[in-house]
Short mmCIF file of C-alpha atoms and ligand atoms in Angstrom, two decimals:
data_model
loop_
_atom_site.label_atom_id
_atom_site.label_comp_id
_atom_site.label_asym_id
_atom_site.label_seq_id
_atom_site.Cartn_x
_atom_site.Cartn_y
_atom_site.Cartn_z
CA MET D 859 -26.83 261.70 128.31
CA LYS D 860 -25.36 264.64 128.90
CA TYR D 861 -22.71 265.16 131.64
CA ILE D 862 -23.62 267.44 134.37
CA PRO D 863 -20.95 269.09 136.26
CA TYR D 864 -21.39 269.05 140.17
CA ARG D 865 -20.60 272.07 141.96
CA ARG D 866 -19.93 272.48 145.88
CA CYS D 867 -22.65 274.44 147.75
CA VAL D 868 -21.41 277.46 149.95
CA ALA D 869 -23.68 276.71 152.63
CA CYS D 870 -23.67 272.83 153.13
CA HIS D 871 -20.21 271.98 151.46
CA SER D 872 -21.79 269.11 149.57
CA SER D 873 -21.93 268.71 145.96
CA HIS D 874 -24.64 268.75 143.54
CA PRO D 875 -25.94 268.91 140.14
CA LYS D 876 -25.11 272.23 139.21
CA ASN D 877 -28.66 272.70 137.07
CA GLU D 878 -30.14 272.20 140.35
CA MET D 879 -28.50 275.23 142.26
CA ILE D 880 -28.44 278.54 142.32
CA ARG D 881 -25.35 280.41 141.27
CA LEU D 882 -24.49 283.92 142.18
CA ALA D 883 -21.86 285.27 139.58
CA LYS D 884 -19.84 288.13 139.69
CA LEU D 885 -19.76 290.17 136.25
CA ALA D 886 -16.77 292.08 134.87
CA ASP D 887 -18.05 295.38 135.85
CA GLY D 888 -17.96 294.17 139.64
CA SER D 889 -21.97 293.83 140.03
CA PHE D 890 -23.38 290.53 140.92
CA CYS D 891 -26.39 288.71 139.38
CA PHE D 892 -28.29 285.17 140.32
CA ASP D 893 -27.29 283.62 137.32
CA GLU D 894 -30.41 281.32 136.22
CA THR D 895 -28.75 280.26 132.91
CA LYS D 896 -25.35 279.55 134.78
CA LYS D 897 -23.67 280.62 131.55
CA SER D 898 -22.21 284.26 132.35
CA GLY D 899 -18.68 284.31 132.95
CA GLY D 900 -16.69 285.76 135.89
CA ARG D 901 -16.18 284.08 139.26
CA GLY D 902 -19.35 282.32 140.71
CA ALA D 903 -20.46 280.48 143.60
CA TYR D 904 -23.41 277.83 144.09
CA VAL D 905 -25.71 277.34 146.70
CA CYS D 906 -28.49 274.26 146.85
CA ASN D 907 -31.98 275.44 145.89
CA ASN D 908 -33.61 274.73 149.13
CA LYS D 909 -34.37 276.66 152.16
CA ASN D 910 -32.08 275.41 154.64
CA CYS D 911 -28.85 276.08 152.46
CA ILE D 912 -30.23 279.46 151.33
CA ALA D 913 -30.96 280.27 155.06
CA THR D 914 -27.58 279.02 156.16
CA ALA D 915 -25.64 281.02 153.12
CA VAL D 916 -27.41 284.27 154.16
CA LYS D 917 -26.67 283.66 157.93
CA LYS D 918 -23.33 283.37 157.47
CA ASN D 919 -22.27 285.51 154.58
CA ALA D 920 -21.32 282.26 152.79
CA PHE D 921 -20.87 283.87 149.50
CA HIS D 922 -18.82 286.52 150.80
CA ARG D 923 -16.40 283.71 152.17
CA SER D 924 -16.44 281.84 148.99
CA MET D 925 -15.81 284.39 146.44
CA LYS D 926 -13.53 286.23 148.58
CA THR D 927 -15.24 289.19 147.85
CA LYS D 928 -17.94 291.41 149.51
CA VAL D 929 -21.07 290.52 148.33
CA PRO D 930 -23.40 293.59 148.98
CA SER D 931 -26.39 292.75 151.54
CA GLN D 932 -29.01 293.33 148.86
CA TYR D 933 -28.00 290.24 147.35
CA TYR D 934 -28.62 288.19 150.25
CA GLU D 935 -32.03 289.66 150.74
CA MET D 936 -32.56 288.75 147.19
CA LEU D 937 -31.69 285.35 147.98
CA SER D 938 -34.01 285.19 150.76
CA ALA D 939 -36.54 286.43 148.40
CA LEU D 940 -35.92 283.55 146.02
CA GLN D 941 -36.54 280.71 148.63
CA GLU D 942 -40.09 281.72 148.90
CA ASP D 943 -40.71 280.80 145.43
CA ILE D 944 -39.69 277.27 146.38
ZN1 ZN V 1475 -26.31 272.77 150.04
#
């Protein structure tokens, strides 16, 4: 069985298998993306793939705090939109 690393959620601060989470990555060119393959490099932060954590992350600007860099509000809007698919 393959080892699955755990990552800490920026919203609830508990750890979960990273393949169950949404990762926001900051790319080398300074842009951001939600990284579904979890394979892009650069700094990343994770949030649980559930409504509560996504809502908390949006409300608290949790990615901003975790990544110590300003995350444009459009990414929080994209994140809010993602949760509707769940
Ligand atoms: Zn969480």
